[in-house]
Rosetta silent file (secondary structure, phi, psi, omega in degrees, C-alpha in Angstrom):
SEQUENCE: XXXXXXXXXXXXXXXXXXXXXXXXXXXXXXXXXXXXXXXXXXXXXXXXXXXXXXXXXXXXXXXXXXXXXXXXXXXXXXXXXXXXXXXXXXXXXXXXXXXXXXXXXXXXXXXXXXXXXXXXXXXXXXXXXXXXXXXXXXXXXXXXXXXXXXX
SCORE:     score description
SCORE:     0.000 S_00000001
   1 L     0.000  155.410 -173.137   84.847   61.585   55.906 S_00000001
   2 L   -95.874  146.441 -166.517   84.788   62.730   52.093 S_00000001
   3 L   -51.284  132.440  170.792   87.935   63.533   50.699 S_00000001
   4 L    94.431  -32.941 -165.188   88.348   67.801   50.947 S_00000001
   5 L   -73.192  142.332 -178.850   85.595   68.183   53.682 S_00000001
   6 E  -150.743  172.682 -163.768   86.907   69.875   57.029 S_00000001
   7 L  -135.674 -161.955 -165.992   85.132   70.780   60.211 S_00000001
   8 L   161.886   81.399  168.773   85.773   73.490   62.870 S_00000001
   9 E   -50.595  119.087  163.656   84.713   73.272   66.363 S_00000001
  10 L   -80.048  119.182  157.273   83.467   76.916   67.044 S_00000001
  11 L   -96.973  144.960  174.856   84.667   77.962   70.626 S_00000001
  12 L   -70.199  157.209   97.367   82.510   80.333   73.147 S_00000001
  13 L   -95.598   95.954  166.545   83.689   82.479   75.792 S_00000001
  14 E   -66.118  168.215  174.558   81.025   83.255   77.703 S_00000001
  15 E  -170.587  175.114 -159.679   81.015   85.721   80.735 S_00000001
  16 L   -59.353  -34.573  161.374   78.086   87.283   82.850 S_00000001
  17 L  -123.582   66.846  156.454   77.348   89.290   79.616 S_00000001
  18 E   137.580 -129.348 -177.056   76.828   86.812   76.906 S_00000001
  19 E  -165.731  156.850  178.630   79.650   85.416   74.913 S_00000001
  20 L  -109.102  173.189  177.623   81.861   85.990   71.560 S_00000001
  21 L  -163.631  102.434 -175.127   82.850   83.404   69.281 S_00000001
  22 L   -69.704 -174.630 -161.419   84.966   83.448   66.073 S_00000001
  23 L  -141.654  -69.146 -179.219   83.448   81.974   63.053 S_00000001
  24 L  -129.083  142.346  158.513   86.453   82.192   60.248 S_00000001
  25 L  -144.372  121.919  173.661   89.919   83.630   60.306 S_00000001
  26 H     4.657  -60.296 -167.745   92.970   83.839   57.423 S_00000001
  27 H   -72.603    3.102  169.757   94.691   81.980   59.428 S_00000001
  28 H   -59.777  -27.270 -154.512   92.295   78.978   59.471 S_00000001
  29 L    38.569   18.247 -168.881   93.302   78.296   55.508 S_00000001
  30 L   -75.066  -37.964 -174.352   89.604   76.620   55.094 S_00000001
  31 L   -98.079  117.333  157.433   88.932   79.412   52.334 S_00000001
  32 L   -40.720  -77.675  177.303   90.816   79.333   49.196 S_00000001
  33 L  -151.888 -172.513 -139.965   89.892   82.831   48.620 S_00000001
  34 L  -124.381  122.735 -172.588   87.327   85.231   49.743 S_00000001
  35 L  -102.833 -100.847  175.466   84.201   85.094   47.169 S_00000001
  36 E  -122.027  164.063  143.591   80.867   86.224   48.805 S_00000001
  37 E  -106.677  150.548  151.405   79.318   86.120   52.496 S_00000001
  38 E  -157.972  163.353  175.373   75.590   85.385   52.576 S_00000001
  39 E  -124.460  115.477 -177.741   72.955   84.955   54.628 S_00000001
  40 E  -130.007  158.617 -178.720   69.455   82.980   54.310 S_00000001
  41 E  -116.182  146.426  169.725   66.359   81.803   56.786 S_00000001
  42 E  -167.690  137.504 -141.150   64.589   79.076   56.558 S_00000001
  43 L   -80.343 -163.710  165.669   61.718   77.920   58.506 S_00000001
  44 L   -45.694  114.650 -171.242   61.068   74.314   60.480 S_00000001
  45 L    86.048  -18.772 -179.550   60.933   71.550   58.304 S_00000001
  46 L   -90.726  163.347 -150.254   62.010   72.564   55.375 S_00000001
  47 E  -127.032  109.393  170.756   64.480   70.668   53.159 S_00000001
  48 E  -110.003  120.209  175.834   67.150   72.882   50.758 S_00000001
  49 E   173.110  163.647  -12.435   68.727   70.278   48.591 S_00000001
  50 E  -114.778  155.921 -179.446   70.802   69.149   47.204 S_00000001
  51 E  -146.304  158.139  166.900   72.853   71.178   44.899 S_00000001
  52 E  -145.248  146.524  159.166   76.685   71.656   43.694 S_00000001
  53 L  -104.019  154.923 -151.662   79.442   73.440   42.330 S_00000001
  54 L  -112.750  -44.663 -172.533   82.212   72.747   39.539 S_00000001
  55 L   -89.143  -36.837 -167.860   84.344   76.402   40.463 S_00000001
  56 L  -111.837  151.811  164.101   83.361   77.273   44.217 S_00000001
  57 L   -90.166  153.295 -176.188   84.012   76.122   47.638 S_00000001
  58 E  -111.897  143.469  147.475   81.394   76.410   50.440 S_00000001
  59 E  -132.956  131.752 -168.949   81.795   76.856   54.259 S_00000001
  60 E  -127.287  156.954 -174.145   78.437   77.113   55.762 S_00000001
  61 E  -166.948  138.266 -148.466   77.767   77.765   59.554 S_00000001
  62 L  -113.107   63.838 -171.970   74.353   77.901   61.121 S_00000001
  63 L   -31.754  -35.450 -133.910   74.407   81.294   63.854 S_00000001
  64 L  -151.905  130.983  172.260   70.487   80.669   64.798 S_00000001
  65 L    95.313 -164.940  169.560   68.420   77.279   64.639 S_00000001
  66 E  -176.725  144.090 -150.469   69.947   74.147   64.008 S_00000001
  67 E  -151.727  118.193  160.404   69.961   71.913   60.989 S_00000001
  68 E   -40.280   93.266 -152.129   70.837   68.816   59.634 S_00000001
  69 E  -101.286  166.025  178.767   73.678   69.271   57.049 S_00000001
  70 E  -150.459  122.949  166.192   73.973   66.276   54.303 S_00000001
  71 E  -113.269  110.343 -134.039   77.078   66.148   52.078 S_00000001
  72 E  -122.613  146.840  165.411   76.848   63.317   49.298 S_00000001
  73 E  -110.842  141.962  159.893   80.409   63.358   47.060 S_00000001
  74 L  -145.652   68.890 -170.601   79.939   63.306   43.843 S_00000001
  75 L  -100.192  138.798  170.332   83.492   63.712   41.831 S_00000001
  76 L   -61.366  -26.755 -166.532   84.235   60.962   39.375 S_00000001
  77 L   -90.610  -28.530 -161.114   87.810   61.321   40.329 S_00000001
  78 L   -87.372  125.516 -176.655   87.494   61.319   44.120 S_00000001
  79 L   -83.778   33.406  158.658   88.476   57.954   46.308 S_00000001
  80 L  -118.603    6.902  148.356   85.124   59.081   48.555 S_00000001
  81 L   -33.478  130.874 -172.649   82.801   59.158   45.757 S_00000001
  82 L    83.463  -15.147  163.287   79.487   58.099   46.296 S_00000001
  83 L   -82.542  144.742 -159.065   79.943   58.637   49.882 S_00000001
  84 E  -117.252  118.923  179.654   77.544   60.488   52.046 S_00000001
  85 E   -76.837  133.795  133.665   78.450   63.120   55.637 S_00000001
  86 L  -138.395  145.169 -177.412   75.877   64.186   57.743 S_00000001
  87 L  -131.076  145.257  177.032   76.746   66.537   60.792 S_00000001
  88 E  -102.497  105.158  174.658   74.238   68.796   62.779 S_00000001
  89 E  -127.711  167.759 -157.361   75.306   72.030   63.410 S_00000001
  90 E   168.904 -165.912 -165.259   73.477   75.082   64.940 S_00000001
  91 L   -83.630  -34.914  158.938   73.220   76.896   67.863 S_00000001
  92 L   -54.441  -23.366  167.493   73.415   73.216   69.690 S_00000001
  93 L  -163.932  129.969 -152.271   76.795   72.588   68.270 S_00000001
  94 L  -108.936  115.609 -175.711   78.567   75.729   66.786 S_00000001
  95 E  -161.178  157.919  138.308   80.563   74.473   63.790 S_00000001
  96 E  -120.500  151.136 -170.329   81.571   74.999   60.357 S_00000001
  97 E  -112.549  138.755  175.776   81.893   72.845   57.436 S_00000001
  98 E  -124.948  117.965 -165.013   83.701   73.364   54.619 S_00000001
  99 E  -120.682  105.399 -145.034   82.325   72.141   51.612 S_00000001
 100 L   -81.185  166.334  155.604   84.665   71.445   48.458 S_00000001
 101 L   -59.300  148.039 -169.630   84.029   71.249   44.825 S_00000001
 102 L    58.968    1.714  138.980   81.813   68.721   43.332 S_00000001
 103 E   -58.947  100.896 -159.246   80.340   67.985   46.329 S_00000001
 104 E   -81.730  146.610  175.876   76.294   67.996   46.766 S_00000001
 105 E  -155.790  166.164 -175.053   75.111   69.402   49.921 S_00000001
 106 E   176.327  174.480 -160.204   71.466   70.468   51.447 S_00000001
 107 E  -152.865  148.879  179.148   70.023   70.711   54.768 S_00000001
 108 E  -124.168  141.568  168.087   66.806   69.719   56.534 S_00000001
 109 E   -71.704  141.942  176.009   65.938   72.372   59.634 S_00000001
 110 L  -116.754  156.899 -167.461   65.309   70.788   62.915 S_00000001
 111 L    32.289 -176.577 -155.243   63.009   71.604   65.535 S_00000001
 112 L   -76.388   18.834 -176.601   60.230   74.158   65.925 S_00000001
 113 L  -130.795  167.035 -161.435   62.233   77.563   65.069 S_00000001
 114 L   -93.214  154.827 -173.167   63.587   78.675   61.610 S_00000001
 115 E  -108.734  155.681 -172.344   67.233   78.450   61.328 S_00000001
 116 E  -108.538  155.208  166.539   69.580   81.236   59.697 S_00000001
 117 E  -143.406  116.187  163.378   72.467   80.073   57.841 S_00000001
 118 E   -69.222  135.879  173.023   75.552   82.209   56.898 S_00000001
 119 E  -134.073  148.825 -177.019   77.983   80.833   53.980 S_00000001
 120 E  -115.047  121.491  173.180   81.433   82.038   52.965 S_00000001
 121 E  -109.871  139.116  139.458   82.079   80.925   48.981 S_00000001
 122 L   -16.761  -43.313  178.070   85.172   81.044   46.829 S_00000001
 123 L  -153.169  133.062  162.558   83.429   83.435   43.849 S_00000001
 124 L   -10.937 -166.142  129.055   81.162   85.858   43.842 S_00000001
 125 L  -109.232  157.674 -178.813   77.645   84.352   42.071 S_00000001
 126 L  -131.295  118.793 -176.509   77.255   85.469   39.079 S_00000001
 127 L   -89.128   23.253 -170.314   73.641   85.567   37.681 S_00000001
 128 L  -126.375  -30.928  170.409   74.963   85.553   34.148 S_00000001
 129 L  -153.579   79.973 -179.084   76.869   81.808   35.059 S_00000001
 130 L   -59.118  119.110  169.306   75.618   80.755   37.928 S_00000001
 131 L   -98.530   94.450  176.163   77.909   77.721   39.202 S_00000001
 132 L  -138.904  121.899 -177.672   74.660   75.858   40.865 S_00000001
 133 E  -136.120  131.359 -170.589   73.810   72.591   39.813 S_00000001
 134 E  -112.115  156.415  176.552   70.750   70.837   41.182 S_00000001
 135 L  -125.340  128.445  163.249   70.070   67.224   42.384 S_00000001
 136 L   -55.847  126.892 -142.134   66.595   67.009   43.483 S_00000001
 137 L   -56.274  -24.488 -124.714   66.446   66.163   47.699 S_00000001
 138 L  -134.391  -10.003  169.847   64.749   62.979   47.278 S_00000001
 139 L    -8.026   61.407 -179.042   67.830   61.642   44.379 S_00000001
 140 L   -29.103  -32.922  156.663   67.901   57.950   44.409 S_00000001
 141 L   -27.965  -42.089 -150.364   71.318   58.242   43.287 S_00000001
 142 L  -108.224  -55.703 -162.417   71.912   60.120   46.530 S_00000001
 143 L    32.834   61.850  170.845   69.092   57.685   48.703 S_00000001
 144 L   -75.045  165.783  110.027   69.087   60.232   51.831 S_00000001
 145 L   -88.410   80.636 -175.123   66.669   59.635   54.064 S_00000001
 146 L   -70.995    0.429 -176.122   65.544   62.766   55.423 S_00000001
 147 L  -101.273  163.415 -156.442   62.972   61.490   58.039 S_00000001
 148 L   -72.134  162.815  160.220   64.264   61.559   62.149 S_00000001
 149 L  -129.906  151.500 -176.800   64.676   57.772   63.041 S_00000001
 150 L   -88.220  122.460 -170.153   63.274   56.477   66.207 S_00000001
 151 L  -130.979    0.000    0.000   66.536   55.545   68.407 S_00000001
């Protein structure tokens, strides 16, 4: 796994009506410090990727849908450079990811309903110095392969 990256098995408790689940808590230590929450949708098929940041950490966790996460590292410094994660998480397997600096990440949706994704960051965004840096999806650098293979 690249160096900094952590995981989180979300657990249910269900009962006759529904179920709860935590998502993040202090006592977890996956967040450095408390930035932003957000929330975005995005429909079937579509591909957000890949991008990074040089100040903030990501934890992203996918309430609704389910999605294909892809994390490629790419710190000059790191002894998992050039290596590439991918984990599915969603409503089929309730996780979070934690995604460090200088890591590129992006996501392809899977199957026919749009998936929501919540993320907890490190700093705020700032529209005046946005720390977003894009890699285009399709990177050779990167060489994802974003189509399903036949298994």
């Amino acid at each position: 796994m690249i160096q900094g990256v952590e995981v989180k098995k979300l657990v249910r408790h269900p009962d006759d009506r529904g179920f709860f689940m935590e998502i993040l808590r202090d006592d977890d230590e996956l967040l450095k410090r408390f930035g932003q929450a957000s929330l975005s949708k995005s429909y079937p098929g579509v591909i957000k990727a890949f991008h990074y940041h040089k100040r903030q950490d990501d934890i992203w966790f996918f309430p609704v849908g389910n999605a294909q996460v892809v994390l490629h590292d790419m710190r000059e410094d790191s002894p998992t450079k050039g290596e590439t994660n991918v984990f599915y998480l969603g409503e089929d397997n309730p996780q979070i990811v934690v995604i460090p600096v200088g890591v590129a990440h992006g996501y392809r949706v899977l199957g026919n309903t749009p998936a929501v994704i919540v993320y907890f960051t490190t700093e705020s965004y700032d529209p005046k110095n946005p720390d977003e840096y894009r890699v285009a999806w399709d990177d050779p650098s990167i060489g994802f392969d974003w189509n399903t293979q036949a298994r």
